[in-house]
Structure formats: C-alpha cells, structure tokens
GROMACS .gro file of C-alpha atoms in nm:
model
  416
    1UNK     CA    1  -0.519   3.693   5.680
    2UNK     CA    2  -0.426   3.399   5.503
    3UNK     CA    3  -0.761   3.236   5.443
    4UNK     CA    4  -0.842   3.597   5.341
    5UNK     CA    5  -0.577   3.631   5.058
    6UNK     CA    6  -0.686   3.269   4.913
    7UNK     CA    7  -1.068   3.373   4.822
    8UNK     CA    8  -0.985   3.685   4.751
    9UNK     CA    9  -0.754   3.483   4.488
   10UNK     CA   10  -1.013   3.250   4.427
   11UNK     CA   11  -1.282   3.535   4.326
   12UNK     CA   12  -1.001   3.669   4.095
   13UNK     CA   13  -1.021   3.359   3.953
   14UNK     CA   14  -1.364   3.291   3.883
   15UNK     CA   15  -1.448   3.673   3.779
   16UNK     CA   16  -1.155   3.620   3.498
   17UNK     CA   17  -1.322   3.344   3.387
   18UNK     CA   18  -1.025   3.069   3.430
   19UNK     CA   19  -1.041   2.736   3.458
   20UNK     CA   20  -1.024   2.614   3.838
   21UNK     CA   21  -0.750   2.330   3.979
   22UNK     CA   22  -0.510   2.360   3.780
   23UNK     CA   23  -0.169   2.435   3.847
   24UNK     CA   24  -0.164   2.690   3.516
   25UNK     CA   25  -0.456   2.875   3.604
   26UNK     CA   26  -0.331   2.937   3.950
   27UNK     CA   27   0.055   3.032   3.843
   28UNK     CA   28  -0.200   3.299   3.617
   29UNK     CA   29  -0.380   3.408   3.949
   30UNK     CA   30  -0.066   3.447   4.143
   31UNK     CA   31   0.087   3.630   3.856
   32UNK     CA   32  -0.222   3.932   3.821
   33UNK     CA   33  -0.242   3.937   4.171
   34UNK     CA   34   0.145   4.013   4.212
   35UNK     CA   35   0.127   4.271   3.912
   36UNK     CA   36  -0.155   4.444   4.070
   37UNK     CA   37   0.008   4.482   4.375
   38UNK     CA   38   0.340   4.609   4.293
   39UNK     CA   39   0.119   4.807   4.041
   40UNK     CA   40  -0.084   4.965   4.346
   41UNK     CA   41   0.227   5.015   4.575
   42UNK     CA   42   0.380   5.200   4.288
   43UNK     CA   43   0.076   5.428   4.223
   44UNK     CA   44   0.054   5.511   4.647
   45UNK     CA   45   0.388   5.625   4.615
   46UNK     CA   46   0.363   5.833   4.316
   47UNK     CA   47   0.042   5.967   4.457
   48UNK     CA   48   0.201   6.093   4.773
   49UNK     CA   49   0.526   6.214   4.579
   50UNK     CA   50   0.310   6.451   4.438
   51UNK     CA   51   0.117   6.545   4.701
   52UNK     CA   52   0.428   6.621   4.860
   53UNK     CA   53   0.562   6.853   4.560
   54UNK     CA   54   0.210   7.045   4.548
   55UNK     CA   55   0.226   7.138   4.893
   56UNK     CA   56   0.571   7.282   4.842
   57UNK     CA   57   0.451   7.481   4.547
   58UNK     CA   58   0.207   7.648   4.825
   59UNK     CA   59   0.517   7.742   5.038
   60UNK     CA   60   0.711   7.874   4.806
   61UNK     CA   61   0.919   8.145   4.883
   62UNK     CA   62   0.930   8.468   4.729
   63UNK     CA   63   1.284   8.465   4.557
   64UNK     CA   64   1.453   8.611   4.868
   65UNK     CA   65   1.433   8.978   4.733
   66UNK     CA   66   1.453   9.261   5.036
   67UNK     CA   67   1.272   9.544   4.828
   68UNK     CA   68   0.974   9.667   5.003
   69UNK     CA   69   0.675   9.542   4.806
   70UNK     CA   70   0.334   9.706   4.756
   71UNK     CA   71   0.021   9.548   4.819
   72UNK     CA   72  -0.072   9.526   4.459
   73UNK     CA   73   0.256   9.345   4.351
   74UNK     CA   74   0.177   9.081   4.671
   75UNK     CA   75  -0.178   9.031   4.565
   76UNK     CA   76  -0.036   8.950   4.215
   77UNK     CA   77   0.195   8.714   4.381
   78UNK     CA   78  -0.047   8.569   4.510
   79UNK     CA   79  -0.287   8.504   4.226
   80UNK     CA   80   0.009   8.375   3.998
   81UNK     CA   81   0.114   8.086   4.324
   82UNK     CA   82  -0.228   7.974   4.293
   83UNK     CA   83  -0.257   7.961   3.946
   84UNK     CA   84   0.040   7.751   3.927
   85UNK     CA   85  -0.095   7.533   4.256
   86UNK     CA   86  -0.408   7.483   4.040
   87UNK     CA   87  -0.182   7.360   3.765
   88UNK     CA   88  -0.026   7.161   3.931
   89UNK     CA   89  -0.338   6.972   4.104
   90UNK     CA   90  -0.449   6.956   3.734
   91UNK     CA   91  -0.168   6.819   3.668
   92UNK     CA   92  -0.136   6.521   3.920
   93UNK     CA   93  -0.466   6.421   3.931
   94UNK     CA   94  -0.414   6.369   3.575
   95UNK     CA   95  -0.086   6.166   3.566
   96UNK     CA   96  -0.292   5.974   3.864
   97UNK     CA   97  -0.534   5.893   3.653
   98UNK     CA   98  -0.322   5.792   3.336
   99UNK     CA   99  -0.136   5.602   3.570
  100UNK     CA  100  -0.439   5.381   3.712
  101UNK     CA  101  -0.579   5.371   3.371
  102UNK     CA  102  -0.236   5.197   3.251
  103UNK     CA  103  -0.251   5.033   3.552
  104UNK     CA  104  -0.612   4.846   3.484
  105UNK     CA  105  -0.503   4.805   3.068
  106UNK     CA  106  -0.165   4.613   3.212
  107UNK     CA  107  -0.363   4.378   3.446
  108UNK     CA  108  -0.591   4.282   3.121
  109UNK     CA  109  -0.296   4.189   2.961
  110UNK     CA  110  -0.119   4.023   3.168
  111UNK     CA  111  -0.369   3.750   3.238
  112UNK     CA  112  -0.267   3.692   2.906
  113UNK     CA  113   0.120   3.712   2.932
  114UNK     CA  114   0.092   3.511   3.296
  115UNK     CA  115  -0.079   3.244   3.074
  116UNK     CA  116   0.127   3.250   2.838
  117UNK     CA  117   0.426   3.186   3.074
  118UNK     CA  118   0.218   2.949   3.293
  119UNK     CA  119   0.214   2.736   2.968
  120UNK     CA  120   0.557   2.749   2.830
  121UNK     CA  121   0.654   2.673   3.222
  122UNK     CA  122   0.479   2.387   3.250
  123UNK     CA  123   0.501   2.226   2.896
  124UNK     CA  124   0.762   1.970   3.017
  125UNK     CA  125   0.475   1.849   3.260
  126UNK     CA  126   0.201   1.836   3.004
  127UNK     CA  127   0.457   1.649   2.793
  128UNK     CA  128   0.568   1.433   3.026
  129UNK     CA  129   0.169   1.340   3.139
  130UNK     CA  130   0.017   1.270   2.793
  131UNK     CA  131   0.350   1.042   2.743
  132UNK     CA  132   0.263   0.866   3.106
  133UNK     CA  133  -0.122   0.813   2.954
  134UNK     CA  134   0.014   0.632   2.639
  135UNK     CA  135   0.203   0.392   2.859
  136UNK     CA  136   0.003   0.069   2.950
  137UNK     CA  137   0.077  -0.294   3.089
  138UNK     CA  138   0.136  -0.338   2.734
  139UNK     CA  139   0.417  -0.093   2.658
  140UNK     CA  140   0.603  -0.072   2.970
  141UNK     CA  141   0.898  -0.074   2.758
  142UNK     CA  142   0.853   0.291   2.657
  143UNK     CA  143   1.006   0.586   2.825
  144UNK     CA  144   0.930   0.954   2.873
  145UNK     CA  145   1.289   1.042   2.757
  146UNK     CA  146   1.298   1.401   2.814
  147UNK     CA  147   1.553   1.599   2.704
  148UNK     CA  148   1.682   1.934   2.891
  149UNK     CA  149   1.861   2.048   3.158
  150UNK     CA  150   1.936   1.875   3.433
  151UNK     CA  151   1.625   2.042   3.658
  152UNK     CA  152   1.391   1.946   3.870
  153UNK     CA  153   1.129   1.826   3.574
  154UNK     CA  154   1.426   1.680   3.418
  155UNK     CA  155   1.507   1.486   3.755
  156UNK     CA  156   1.146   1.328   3.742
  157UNK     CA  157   1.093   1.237   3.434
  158UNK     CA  158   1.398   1.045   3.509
  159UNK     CA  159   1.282   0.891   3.825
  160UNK     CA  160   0.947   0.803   3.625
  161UNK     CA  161   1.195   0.635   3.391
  162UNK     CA  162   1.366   0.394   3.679
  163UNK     CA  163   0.962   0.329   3.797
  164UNK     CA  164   0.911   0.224   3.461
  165UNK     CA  165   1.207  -0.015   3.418
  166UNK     CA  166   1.131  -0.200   3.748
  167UNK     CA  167   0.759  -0.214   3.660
  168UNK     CA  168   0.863  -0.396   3.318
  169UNK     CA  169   1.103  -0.614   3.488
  170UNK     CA  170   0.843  -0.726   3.740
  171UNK     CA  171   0.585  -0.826   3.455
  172UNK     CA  172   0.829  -0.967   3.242
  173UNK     CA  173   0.929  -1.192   3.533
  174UNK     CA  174   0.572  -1.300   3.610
  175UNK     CA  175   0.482  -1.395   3.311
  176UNK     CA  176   0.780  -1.580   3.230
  177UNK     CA  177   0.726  -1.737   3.556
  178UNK     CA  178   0.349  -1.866   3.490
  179UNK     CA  179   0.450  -1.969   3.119
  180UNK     CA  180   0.771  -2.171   3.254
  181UNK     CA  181   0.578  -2.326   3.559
  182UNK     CA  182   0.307  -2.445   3.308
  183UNK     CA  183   0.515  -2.569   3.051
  184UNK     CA  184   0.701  -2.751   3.334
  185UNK     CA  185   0.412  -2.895   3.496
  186UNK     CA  186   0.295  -3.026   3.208
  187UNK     CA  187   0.580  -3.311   3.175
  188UNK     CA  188   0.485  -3.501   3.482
  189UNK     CA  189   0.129  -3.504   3.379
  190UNK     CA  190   0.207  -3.688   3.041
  191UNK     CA  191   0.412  -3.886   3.262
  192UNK     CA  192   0.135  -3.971   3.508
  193UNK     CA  193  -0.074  -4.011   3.229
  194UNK     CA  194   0.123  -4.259   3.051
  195UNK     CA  195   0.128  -4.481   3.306
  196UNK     CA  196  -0.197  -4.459   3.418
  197UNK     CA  197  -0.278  -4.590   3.060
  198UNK     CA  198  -0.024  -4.840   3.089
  199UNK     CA  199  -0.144  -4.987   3.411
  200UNK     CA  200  -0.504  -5.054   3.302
  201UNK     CA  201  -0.311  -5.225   2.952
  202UNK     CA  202  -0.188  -5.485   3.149
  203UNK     CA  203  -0.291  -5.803   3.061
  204UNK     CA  204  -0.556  -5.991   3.304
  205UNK     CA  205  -0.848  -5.849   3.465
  206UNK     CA  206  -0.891  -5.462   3.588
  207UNK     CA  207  -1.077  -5.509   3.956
  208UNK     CA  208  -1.388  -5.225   3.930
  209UNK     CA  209  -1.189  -5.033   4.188
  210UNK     CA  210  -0.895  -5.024   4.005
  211UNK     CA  211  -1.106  -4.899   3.665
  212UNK     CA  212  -1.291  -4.666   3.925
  213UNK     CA  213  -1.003  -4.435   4.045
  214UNK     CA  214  -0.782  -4.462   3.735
  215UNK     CA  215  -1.084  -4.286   3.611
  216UNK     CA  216  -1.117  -4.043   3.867
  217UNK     CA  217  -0.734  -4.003   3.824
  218UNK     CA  218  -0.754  -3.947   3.456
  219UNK     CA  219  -1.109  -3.660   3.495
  220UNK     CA  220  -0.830  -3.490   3.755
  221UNK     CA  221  -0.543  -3.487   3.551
  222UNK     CA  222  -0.758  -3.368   3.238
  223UNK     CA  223  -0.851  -3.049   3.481
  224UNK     CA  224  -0.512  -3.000   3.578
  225UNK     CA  225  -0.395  -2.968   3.186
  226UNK     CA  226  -0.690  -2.749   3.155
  227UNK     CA  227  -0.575  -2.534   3.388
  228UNK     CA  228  -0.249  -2.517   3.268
  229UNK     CA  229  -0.352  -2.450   2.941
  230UNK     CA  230  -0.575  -2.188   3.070
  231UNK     CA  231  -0.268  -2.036   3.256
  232UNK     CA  232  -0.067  -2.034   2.907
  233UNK     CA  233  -0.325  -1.828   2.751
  234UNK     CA  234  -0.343  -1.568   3.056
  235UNK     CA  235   0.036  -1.502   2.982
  236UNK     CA  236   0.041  -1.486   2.633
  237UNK     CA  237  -0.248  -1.258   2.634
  238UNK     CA  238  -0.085  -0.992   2.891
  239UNK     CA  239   0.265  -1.055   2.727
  240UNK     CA  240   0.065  -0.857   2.438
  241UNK     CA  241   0.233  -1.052   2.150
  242UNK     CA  242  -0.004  -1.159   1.873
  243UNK     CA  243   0.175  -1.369   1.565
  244UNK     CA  244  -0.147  -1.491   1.422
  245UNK     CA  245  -0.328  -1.146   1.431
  246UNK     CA  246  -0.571  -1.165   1.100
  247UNK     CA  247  -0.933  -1.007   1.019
  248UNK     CA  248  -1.237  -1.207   1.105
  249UNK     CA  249  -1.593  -1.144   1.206
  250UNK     CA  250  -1.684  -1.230   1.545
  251UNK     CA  251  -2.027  -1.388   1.396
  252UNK     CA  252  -1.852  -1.688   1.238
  253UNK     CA  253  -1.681  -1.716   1.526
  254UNK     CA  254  -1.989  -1.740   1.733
  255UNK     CA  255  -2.147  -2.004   1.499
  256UNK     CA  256  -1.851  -2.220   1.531
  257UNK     CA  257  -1.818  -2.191   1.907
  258UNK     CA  258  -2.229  -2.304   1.892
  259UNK     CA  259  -2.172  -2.585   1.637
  260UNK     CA  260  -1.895  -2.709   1.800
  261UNK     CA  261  -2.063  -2.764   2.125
  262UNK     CA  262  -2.429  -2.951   1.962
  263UNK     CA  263  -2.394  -3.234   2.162
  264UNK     CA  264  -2.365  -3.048   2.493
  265UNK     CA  265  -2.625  -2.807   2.412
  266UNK     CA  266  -2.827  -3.096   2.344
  267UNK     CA  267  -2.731  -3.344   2.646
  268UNK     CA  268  -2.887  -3.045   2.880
  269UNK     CA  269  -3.153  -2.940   2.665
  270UNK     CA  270  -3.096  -2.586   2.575
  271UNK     CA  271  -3.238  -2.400   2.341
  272UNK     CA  272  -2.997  -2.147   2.138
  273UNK     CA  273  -3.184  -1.841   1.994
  274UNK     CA  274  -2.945  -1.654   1.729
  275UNK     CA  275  -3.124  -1.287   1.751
  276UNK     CA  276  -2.914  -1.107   1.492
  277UNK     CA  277  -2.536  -1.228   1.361
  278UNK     CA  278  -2.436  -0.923   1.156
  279UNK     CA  279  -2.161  -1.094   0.895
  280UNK     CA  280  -2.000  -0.718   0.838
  281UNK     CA  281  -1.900  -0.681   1.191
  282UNK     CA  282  -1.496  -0.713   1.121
  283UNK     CA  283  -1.246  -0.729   1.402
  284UNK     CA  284  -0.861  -0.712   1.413
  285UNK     CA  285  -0.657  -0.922   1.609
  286UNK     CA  286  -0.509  -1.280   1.746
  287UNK     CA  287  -0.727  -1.538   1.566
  288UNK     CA  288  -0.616  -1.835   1.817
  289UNK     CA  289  -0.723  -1.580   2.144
  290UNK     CA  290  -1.067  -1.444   1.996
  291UNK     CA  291  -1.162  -1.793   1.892
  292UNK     CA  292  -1.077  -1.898   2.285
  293UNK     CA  293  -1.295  -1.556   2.416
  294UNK     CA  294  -1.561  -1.674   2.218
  295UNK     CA  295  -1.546  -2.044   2.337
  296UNK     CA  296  -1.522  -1.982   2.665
  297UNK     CA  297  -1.814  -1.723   2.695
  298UNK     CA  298  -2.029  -1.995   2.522
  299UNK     CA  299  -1.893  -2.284   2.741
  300UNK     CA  300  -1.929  -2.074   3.061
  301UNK     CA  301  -2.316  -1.985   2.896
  302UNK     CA  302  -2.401  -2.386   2.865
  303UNK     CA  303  -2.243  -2.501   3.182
  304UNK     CA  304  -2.385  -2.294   3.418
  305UNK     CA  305  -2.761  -2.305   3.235
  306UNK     CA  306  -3.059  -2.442   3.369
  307UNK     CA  307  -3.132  -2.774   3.202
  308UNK     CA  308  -3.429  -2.696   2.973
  309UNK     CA  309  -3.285  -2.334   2.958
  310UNK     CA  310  -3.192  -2.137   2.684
  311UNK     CA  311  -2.891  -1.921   2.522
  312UNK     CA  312  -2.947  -1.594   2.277
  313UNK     CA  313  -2.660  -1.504   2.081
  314UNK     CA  314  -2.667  -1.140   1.893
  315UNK     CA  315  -2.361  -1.013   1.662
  316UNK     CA  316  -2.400  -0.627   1.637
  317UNK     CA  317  -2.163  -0.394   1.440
  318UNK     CA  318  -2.378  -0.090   1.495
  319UNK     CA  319  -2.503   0.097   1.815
  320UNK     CA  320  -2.407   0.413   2.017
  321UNK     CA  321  -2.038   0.351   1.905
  322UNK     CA  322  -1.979   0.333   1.521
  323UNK     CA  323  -1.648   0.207   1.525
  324UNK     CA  324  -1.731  -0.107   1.796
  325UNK     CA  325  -1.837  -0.477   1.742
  326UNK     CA  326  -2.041  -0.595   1.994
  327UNK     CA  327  -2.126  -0.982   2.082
  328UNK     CA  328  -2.385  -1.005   2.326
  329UNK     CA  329  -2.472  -1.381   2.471
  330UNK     CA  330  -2.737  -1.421   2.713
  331UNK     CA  331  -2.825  -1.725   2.897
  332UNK     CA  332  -3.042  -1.850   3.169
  333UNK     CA  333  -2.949  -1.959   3.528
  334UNK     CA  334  -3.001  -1.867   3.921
  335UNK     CA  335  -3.075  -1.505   4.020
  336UNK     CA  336  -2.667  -1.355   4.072
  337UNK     CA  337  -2.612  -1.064   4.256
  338UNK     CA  338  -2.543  -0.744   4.030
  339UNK     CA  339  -2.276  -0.662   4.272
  340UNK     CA  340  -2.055  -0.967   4.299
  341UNK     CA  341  -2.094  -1.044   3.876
  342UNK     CA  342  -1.780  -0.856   3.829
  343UNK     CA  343  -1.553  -1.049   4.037
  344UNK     CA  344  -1.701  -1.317   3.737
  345UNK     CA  345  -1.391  -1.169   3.565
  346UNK     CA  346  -1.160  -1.237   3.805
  347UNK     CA  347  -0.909  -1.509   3.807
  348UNK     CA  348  -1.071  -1.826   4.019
  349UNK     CA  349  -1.380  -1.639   4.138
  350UNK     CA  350  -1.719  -1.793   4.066
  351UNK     CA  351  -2.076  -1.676   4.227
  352UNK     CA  352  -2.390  -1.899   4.293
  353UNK     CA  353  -2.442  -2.216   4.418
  354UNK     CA  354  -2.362  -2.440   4.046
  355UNK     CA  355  -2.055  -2.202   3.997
  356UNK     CA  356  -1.865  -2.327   4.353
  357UNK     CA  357  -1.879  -2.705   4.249
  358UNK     CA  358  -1.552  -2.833   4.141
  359UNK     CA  359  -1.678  -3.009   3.853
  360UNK     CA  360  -1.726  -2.702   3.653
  361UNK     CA  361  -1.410  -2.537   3.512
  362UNK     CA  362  -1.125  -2.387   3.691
  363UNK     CA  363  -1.247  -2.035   3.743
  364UNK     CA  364  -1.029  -1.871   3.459
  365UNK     CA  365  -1.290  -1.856   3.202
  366UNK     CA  366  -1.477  -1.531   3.239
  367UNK     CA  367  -1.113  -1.402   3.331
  368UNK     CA  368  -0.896  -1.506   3.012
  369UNK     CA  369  -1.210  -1.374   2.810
  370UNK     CA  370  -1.121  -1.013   2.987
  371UNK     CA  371  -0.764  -1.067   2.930
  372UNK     CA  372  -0.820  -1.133   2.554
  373UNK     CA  373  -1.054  -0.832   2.516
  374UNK     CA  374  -0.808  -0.587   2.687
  375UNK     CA  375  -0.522  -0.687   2.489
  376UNK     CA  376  -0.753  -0.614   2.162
  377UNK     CA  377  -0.840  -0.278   2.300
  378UNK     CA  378  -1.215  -0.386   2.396
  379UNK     CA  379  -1.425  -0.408   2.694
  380UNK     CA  380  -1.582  -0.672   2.887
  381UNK     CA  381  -1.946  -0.626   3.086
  382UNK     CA  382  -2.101  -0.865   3.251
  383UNK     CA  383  -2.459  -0.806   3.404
  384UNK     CA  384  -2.705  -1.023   3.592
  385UNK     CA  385  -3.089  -1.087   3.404
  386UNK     CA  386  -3.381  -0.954   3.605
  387UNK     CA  387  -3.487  -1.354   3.578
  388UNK     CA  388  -3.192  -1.552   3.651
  389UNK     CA  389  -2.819  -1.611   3.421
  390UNK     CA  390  -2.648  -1.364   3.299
  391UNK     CA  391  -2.537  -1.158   3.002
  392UNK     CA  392  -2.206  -1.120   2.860
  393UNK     CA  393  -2.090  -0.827   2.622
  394UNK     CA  394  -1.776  -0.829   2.407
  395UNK     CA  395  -1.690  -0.511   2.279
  396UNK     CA  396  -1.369  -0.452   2.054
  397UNK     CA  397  -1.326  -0.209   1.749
  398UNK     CA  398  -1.450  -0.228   1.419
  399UNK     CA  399  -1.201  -0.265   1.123
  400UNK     CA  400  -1.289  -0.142   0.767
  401UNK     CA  401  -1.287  -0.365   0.439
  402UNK     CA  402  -0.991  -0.207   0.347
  403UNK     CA  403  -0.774  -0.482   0.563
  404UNK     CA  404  -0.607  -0.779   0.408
  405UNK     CA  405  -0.851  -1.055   0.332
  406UNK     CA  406  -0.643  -1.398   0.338
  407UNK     CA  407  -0.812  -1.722   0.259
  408UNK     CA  408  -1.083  -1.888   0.485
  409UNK     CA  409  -0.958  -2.076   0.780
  410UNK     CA  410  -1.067  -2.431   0.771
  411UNK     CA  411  -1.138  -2.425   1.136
  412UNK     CA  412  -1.343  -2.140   1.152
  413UNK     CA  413  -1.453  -2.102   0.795
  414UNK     CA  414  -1.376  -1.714   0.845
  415UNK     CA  415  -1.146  -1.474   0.643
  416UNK     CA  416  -0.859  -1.379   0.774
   0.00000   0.00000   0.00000
C-alpha cells in the first residue's frame, strides 16, 4: 500500500508536468494529493447525505390526518410524492455535480497555491544554498547570516556558520604554518651557505674532494631554497591576497618566459615554434604569480623535452568562450598516460621515467601553476600528445580596454 501511494504520487507528478527531485515539487504533490482527498471524502459524504434525505422523501408520511380518503385524492398523493422525489434526484445529482466540478477547478488551482507555498516555505533554503555556492577556499570568511526566528532553518544556517569558522581557522593555520616554516628554514640555509663559501675562501689549496662535495652541497642547498620558495608561492596564492594585481597580456608574458630561458633552450637543442601570440588577449590579476605560472609551464616544457625536440607556444583571446584567454604550450617528450597527467598538478607528483629523477625540480611546478590559475578564476588542463610530451592550457578571463593602463614594467615590458 505504501509503494502504491508513492507512484500513484509520482504519476501525479509527471502528468502535472512538475519538475522531479525536488523537495518543492514534492511539498506541491503532497499538497494536491491531500486536497483531493479531503475533497473526495467530503463529496462521499455529501453524496450519501442526500441519498439518505431522498429516500425519506419516498416515506413520507401523509400528515397524520384520520379522514377516510378516496382513491382519487391517494392517487394524487401519490403523483405529487413523486414529483417532488424526482425533484429532488434532480436536485442532488446536480449539487453532485457542481460539487465535483468545483472539486476538479480547486485541484487546478491549487497546484498553483501548493507552489506557491512550497516556495515561500522553502526560500530560507534557497537563500541559504546560493549563499553556500558563493563561498570558496577563498572567502571562508563570509557567513550565511540569516535572520529569523529561532527555527529549525534558523538553527542550521547557524550550525553552517560554526562549520564555516572552523574551516577558516584550519586554512588560516596552514598557511601560516607553510609560510612561517619556510621563512624559518630559510635562515639556516644562508647560514650553511655562508660557510660553505667561507670554507673553500680559505687560504691554501682546496683538495678535489673538498671542491667536489662543497659543490654537491651548494646544487642541494640551491634545491632546498627552491623549494622553499616554491612553498611561499603555494601559500600566498591560496591565502588569495594579490597587492600587485595589474593588467597585462599573457603573450608578453610568454615571450619573456622564452627569452629568458635562450640559453637552455639552446644547450638541449629545442626548437620553439610561436603559432599565434594574440597581443589583445588582456588578463587581470597578480603580476608577480602570472609571471611565475608562465615560467614554470615553460621551464617544466624545456626540462622534460627530448633533446632535439621542440616547444609551440599559441596566445589565443578568442574561441568557444568570448570572455577567456587561453595560453596553450605544447612540447615534446615520452608517451604519458592520459590517465595519470592530472596528478601532473598535484603537489610532488611527477609521471615518466625523466620526471622521477631528482635532478629535475621539486614536483611543485605544474601544481603552483594550478594554484595561480584558481586564485585568478581560470582553469588548468593538461593532456598527453598522441606522439609523446604534453600540452598545457591556461585559461583565465578576458578583461576589456577599459582597465587602468599603468606604465610598462621593465621586467616584462608589459602594461600594467
């Protein structure tokens, strides 16, 4: 009986032409089907309340009267009961029928009043969920704040609140952790550093031993301060806070990140391939973190290469989205699997045989260039090539040359 009740609900549903799963639509379908059942109980009863009152009508007396009565004055009798039984049928049949038509007219409507009511019911909730939505690792600081009485809604909104609060304190305290534990370890590097340095300044001979592992030393702290530096970034970038945001294309950027890096591109014989740098695609945002996004997807491009190989570079500020700025940069390399390229973005993860040496970067690249492209409101995708390396998409959104146009940066030769 219970299955039974919830597709007959369910057919209500769909013949009404409402929207299935949500909790409005079905407050609407409980609603109708409530009306039309007290609705049809109070029909029955009318019905057999006037059944009840025509078959009286029939046994009516005949006033009580003890005068003899002829046989024409009883057949009149007669005649005039069932006239008036006839009425009466008339009668009920047709207060049945205004009844069930009122009944039908009511249940039209109130699919409308039931959604009406569903909706002013559970505005609080829709409120309360669109507020939720706007809320991101960025903005924890925000609150629903909902004003009211103290009811159940009000109660969780509340309780999202406290989730909120604790959520904010546990970012804040991570990333004050990795920006205090870098800037910490970075003292007893320039310590061991500095006297590295002074130990080979000595005066008198430096045995080839000696010379070898102070330079081993020095290649291992230089990786460490990488790191570290690379940790820096990853906190600044989710602690969301840009104080050098300026306007800048991310074609100049590109350039720079390729002119910059000649001599590498040259030591392992690349060949760079600019397809199309379109100087109108305009970005918003931190100058210091797109500048690193852009270096590191070109580093990460020439050090995991093929000697001989090449790199294509391609600005784009049109394509399926009008209001994006795409920079595409393709390179060559081993076969990756499609599969395991996104853990590429990843914190420490690298994939293929040159990318688990530890030689080659510390892992964070790929990962600080989606921490930087989230925090601008962009995407990050990352796909293998059909014949080996693999191609890198930055996608962020397209400002208009209404913005502020300061004067060219003299590392980047860009507008800002």
């Amino acid at each position: 009986m219970k299955w039974g009740w919830r597709r007959r609900l369910a057919g209500l549903t769909a013949r009404l032409g409402l929207r299935r799963g949500t909790a409005r639509t079905r407050f609407t379908a409980w609603y109708v089907t409530l009306f039309l059942l007290s609705g049809t109980a109070l029909l029955a009863i009318a019905a057999v309340v006037a059944s009840g009152g025509s078959r009286a009508s029939r046994t009516a007396p005949d006033g009580g009267t003890d005068q003899p009565v002829t046989a024409a004055q009883a057949q009149g009798r007669i005649d005039e009961l069932q006239q008036l039984a006839r009425a009466h049928d008339i009668q009920s049949r047709q207060i049945l029928l205004g009844s069930a038509i009122a009944l039908g007219v009511m249940a039209v409507i109130s699919v409308g009043l039931g959604w009406f009511v569903a909706g002013r019911v559970l505005r609080p909730l829709r409120v309360m969920t669109a507020a939720t939505r706007r809320i991101t690792a960025d903005s924890l600081h925000e609150r629903l704040a909902i004003d009211g009485p103290g009811d159940e809604v009000k109660d969780l909104a509340d309780t999202i609140d406290d989730l909120l609060g604790r959520l904010e304190h546990s970012f804040d305290a991570q990333r004050l952790f990795v920006a205090n534990a870098s800037h910490e370890l970075r003292t007893p590097l320039t310590t061991m550093r500095a006297s590295l340095d002074v130990a080979l300044a000595k005066p008198g001979p430096v045995s080839e031993t000696t010379a070898t592992l102070a330079t081993r030393m020095r290649a291992g702290l230089d990786q460490v301060d990488r790191l570290l530096e690379s940790l820096l970034v990853l906190a600044r970038t989710q602690h969301g806070e840009f104080t050098d945001a300026a306007r800048l294309t991310l074609g100049r950027l590109a350039l720079t990140a390729l002119t910059g890096r000649a001599k590498d591109i040259a030591a392992k014989g690349l060949t760079v391939r600019e397809n199309r740098i379109d100087d109108s695609a305009w970005v918003w945002g931190s100058r210091t973190l797109l500048r690193r996004a852009v270096d590191n997807v070109v580093d990460n491009a020439i050090a995991y290469n093929d000697p001989g190989g090449r790199i294509s570079v391609a600005v784009r500020a049109e394509g399926d989205d009008p209001g994006a700025v795409s920079l595409v940069v393709e390179s060559g390399g081993p076969v990756l699997d499609q599969r395991r390229v996104a853990d590429l973005a990843q914190p420490f993860r690298r994939l293929g045989a040159d990318r688990t040496g530890t030689g080659q970067g510390s892992g964070l690249g790929l990962s600080i260039v989606a921490a930087i492209t989230q925090a601008h409101h962009g995407t990050l995708d990352l796909r293998a090539r059909p014949d080996g390396g693999l191609r890198v998409t930055i996608t962020l959104p397209r400002t208009d040359g209404r913005a502020t146009v300061e004067a060219p940066n003299s590392e980047t030769g860009v507008a800002h």
